[in-house]
CSV table of C-alpha atoms and ligand atoms in Angstrom, one decimal:
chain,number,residue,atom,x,y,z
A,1,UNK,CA,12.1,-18.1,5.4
A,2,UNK,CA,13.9,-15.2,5.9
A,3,UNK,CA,16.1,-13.3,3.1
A,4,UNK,CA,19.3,-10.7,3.4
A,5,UNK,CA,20.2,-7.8,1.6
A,6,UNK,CA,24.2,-6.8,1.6
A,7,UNK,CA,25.4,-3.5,1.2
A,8,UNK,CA,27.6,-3.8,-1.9
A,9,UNK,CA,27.8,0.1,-2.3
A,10,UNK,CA,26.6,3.1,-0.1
A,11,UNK,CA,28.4,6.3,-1.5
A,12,UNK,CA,26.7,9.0,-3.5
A,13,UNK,CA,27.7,10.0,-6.7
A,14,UNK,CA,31.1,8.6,-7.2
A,15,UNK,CA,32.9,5.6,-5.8
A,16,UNK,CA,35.4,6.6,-2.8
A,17,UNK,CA,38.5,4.3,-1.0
A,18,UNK,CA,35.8,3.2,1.3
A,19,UNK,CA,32.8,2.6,-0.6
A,20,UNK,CA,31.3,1.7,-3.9
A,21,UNK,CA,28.8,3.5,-5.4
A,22,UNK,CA,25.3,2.4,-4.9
A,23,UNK,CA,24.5,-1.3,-5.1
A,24,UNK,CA,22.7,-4.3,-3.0
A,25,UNK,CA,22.3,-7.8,-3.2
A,26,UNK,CA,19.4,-9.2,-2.2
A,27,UNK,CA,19.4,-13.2,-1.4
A,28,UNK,CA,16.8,-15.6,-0.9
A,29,UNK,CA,15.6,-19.2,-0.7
A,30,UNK,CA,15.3,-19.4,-4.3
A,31,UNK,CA,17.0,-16.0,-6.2
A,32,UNK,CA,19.5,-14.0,-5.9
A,33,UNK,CA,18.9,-10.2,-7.6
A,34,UNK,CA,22.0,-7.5,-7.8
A,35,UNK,CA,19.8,-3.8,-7.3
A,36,UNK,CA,21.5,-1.1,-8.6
A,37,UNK,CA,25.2,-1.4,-10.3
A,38,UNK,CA,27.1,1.5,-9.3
A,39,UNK,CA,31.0,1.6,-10.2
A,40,UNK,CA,32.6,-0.7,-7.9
A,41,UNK,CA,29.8,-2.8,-7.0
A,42,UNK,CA,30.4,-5.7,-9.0
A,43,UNK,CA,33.8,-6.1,-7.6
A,44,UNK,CA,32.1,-6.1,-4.4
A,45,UNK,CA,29.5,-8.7,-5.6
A,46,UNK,CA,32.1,-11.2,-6.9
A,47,UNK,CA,33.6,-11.0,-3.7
A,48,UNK,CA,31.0,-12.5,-2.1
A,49,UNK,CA,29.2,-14.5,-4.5
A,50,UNK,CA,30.1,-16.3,-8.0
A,51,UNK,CA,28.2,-14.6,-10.7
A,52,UNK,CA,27.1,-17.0,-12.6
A,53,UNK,CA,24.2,-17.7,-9.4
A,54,UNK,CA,23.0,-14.5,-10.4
A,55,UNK,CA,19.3,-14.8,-10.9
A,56,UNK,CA,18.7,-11.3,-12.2
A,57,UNK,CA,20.1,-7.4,-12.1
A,58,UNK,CA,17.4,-4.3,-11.3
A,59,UNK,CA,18.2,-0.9,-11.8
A,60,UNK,CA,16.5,2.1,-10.6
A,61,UNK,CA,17.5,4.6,-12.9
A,62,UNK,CA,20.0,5.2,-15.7
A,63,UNK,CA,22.2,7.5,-13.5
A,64,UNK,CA,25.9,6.5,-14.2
A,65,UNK,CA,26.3,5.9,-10.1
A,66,UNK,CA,23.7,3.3,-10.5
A,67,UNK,CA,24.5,1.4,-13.7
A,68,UNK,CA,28.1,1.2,-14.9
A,69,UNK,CA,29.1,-1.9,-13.7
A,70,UNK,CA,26.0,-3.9,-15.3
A,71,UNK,CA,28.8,-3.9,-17.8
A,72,UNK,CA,30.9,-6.3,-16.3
A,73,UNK,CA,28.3,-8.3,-15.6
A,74,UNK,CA,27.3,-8.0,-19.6
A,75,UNK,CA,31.4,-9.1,-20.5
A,76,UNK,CA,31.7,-11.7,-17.9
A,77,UNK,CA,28.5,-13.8,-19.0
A,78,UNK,CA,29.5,-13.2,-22.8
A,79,UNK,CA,33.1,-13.5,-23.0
A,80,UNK,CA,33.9,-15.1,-19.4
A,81,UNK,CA,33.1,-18.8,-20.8
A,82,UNK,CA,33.7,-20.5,-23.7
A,83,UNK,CA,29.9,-20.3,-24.7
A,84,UNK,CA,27.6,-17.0,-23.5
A,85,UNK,CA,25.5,-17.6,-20.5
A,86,UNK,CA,21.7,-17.9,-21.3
A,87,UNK,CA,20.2,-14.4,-20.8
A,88,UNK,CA,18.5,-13.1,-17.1
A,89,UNK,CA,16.4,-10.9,-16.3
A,90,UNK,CA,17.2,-6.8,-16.4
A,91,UNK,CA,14.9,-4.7,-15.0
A,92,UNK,CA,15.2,-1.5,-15.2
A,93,UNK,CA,12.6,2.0,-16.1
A,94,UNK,CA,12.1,1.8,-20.1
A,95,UNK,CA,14.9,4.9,-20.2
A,96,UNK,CA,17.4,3.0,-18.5
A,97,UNK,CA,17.4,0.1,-20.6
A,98,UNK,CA,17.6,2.3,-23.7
A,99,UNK,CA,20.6,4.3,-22.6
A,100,UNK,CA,22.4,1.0,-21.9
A,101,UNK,CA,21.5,-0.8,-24.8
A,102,UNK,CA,22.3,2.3,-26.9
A,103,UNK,CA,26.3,2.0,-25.5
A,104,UNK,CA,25.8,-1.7,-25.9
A,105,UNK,CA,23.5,-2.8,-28.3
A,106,UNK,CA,24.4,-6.7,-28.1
A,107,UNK,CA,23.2,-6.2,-24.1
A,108,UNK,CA,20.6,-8.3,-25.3
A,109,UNK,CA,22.4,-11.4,-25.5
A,110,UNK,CA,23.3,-11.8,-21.8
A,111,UNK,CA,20.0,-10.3,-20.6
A,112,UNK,CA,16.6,-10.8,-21.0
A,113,UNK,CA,15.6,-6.7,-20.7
A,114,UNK,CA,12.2,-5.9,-19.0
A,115,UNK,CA,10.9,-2.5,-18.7
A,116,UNK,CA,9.3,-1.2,-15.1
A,117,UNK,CA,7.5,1.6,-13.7
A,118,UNK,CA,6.6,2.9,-10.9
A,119,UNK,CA,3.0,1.4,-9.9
A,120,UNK,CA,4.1,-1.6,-11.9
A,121,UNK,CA,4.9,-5.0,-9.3
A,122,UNK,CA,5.4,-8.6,-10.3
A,123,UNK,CA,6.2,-12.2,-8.4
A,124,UNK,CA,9.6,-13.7,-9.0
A,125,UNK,CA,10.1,-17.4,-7.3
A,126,UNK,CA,8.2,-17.2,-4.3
A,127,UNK,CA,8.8,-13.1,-3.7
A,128,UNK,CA,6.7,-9.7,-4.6
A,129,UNK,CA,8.7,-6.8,-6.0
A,130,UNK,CA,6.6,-3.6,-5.9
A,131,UNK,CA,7.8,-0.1,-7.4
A,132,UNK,CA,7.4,3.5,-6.3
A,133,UNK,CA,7.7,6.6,-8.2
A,134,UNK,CA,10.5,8.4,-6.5
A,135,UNK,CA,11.4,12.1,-7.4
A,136,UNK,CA,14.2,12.5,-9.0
A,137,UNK,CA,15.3,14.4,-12.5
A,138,UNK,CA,15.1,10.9,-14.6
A,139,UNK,CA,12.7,8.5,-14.8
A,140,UNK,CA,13.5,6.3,-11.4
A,141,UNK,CA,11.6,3.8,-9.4
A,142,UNK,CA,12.2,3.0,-5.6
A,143,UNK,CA,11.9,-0.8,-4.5
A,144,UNK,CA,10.0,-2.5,-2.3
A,145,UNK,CA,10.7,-6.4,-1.7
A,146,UNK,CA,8.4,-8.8,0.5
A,147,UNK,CA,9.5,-12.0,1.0
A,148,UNK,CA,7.4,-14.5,3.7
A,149,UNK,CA,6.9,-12.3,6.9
A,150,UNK,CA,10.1,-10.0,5.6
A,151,UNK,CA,9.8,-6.8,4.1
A,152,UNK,CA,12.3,-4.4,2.5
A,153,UNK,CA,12.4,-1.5,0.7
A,154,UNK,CA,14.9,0.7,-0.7
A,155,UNK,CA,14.6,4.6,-1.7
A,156,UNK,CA,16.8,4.7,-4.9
A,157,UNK,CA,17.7,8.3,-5.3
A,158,UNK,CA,14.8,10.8,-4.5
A,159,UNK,CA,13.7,14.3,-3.0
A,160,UNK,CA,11.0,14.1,-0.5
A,161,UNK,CA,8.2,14.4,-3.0
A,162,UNK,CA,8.7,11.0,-3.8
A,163,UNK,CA,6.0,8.4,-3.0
A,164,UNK,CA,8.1,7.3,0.4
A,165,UNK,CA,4.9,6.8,2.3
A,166,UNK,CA,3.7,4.1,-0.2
A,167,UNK,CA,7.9,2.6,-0.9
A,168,UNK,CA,8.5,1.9,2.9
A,169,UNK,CA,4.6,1.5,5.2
A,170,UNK,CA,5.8,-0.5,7.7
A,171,UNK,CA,8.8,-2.2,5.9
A,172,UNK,CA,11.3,-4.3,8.4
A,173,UNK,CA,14.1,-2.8,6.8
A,174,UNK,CA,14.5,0.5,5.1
A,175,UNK,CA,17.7,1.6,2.8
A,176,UNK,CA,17.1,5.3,2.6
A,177,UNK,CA,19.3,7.9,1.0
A,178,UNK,CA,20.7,10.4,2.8
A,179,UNK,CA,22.9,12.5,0.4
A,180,UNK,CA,22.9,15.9,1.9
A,181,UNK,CA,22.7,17.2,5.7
A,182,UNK,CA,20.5,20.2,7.6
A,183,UNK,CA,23.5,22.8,6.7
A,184,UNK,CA,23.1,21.7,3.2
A,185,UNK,CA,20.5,23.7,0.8
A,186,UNK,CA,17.3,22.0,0.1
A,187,UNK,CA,17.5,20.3,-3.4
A,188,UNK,CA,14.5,18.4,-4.9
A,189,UNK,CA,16.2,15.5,-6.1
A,190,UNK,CA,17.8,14.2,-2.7
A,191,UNK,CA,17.1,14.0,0.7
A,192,UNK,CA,18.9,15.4,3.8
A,193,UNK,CA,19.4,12.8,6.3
A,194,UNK,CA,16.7,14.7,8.6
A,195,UNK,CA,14.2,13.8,5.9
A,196,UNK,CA,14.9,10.4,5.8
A,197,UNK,CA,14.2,10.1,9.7
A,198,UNK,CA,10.7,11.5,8.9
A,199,UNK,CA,9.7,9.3,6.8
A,200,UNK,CA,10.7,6.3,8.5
A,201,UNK,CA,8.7,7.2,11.8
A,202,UNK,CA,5.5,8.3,9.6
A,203,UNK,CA,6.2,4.8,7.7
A,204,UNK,CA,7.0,3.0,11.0
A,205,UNK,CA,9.9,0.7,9.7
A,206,UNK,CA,11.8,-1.1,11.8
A,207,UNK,CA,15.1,-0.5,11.0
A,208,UNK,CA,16.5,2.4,9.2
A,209,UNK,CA,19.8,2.4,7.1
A,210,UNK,CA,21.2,5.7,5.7
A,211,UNK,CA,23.1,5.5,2.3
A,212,UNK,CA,24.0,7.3,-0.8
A,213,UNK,CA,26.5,9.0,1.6
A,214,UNK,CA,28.9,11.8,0.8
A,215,UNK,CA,32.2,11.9,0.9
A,216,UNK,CA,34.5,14.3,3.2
A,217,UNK,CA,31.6,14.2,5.7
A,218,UNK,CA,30.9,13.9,9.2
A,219,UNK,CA,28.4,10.9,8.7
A,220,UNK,CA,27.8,10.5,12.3
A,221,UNK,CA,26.4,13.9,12.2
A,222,UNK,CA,24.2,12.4,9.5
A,223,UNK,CA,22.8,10.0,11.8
A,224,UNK,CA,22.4,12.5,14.7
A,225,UNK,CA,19.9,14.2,12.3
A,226,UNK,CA,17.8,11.3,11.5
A,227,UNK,CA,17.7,10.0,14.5
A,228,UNK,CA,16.2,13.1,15.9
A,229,UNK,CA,13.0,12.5,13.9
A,230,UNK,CA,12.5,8.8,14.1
A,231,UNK,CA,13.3,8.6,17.9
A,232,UNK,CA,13.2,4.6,18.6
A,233,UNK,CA,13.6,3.3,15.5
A,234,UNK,CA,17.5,2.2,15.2
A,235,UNK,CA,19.6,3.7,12.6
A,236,UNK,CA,22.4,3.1,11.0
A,237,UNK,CA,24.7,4.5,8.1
A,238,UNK,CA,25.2,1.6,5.4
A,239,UNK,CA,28.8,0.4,4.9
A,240,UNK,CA,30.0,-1.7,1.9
A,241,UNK,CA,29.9,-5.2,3.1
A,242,UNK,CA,27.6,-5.4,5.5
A,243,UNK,CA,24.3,-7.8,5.2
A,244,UNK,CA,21.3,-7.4,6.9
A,245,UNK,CA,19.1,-10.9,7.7
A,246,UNK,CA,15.2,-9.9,7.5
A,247,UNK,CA,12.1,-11.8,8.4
A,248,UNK,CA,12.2,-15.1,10.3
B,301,ZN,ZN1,22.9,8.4,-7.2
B,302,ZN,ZN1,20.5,9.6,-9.5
């Protein structure tokens, strides 16, 4: 069967007119799971889906650009009815889950926290989520998702000493950041777009989306760059919205 993912955030750092920050949705036969919950994402998600069909929320890191929104998530199954939803999962790295709980300590009652790491992986109804220790200055996990013959995997934020070759081997569908550009200098806790073409022809995906995306860019540029390393595999920058059908 196959599953989707839909953008529901694709800007880096900071939520712009155009985009949220970083967030996907990632539906199948039997689950849906909000990854990542960067400001704007959940209006993004309640656009498209009622909440309460949530099935579970996974963060990669406690980076305000990917978890500020599991908030309204938190007030809408507490206080949105006149009795609080039974809890869901939360994943999240150990860190994450304590920073959040420590600005909301009754987190707990809407969510059923469960610490992850990278090397960890576990089934959820019917599916495999594997995680990846990405490099980055806090504790932060990439994602892979298989699902039937569909794969998926998506880079959280990371520099290129990440464990990328393990996240995306041969993944249908890559959701790689791409936060700086060549001209930009070389940071250790991002990648330039350029990188992100690497590794998808080392990894052989089949389908490359670019995200975490600055603002006050030339993003076409961005794709110029990638593309330039991973020559026949398509790419494309991620835009808020848009939903991606994988496997068969
Ligand atoms: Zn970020
Ligand atoms: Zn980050």
């Amino acid at each position: 069967m196959p599953f989707s993912v839909t953008i529901l955030g694709s800007s880096a750092m900071f939520q712009t007119l155009d985009r949220a920050a970083s967030g996907y949705l990632l539906e199948y036969e039997a689950a849906r799971i909000w990854i990542d919950a960067g400001g704007g994402t959940w209006r993004n998600l309640i656009d498209h889906m009622d909440h309460r069909e949530l099935d579970g929320i996974l963060l990669s890191h406690r980076h305000p650009d990917h978890t500020i929104d599991v908030f309204q998530a938190f007030h809408a199954r507490h206080y949105g009815s006149a009795e609080p939803m039974d809890p869901i999962p939360l994943w999240a790295p150990q860190e994450t889950l304590d920073g959040l709980a420590s600005y909301a300590p009754e987190l707990d009652s809407s969510f059923d926290l469960q610490a992850i790491g990278s090397g960890d992986g576990f089934g959820f109804e019917g599916a495999r989520f594997s995680f990846f220790e990405m490099a980055h200055p806090v504790d932060t996990v990439g994602v892979r998702f298989e699902h039937g013959d569909g794969s998926f995997a998506y880079s959280a934020d990371t520099g290129p000493d990440g464990d990328l070759a393990g996240l995306a081997a041969g993944v249908d569908v890559f959701i790689c950041e791409a936060t700086f550009q060549d001209s930009d200098p070389e940071w250790h806790g991002h990648l330039r777009a350029s990188q992100a073409g690497t590794v998808a022809a080392q990894a052989n995906v089949g389908h490359l989306l670019l995200t975490h995306l600055p603002s006050r860019r030339d993003l076409g540029l961005s794709v110029a760059e990638a593309h330039r390393n991973c020559e026949g595999i398509p790419v494309e920058l991620a835009s808020d919205g848009r939903r991606i059908e994988v496997g068969a």
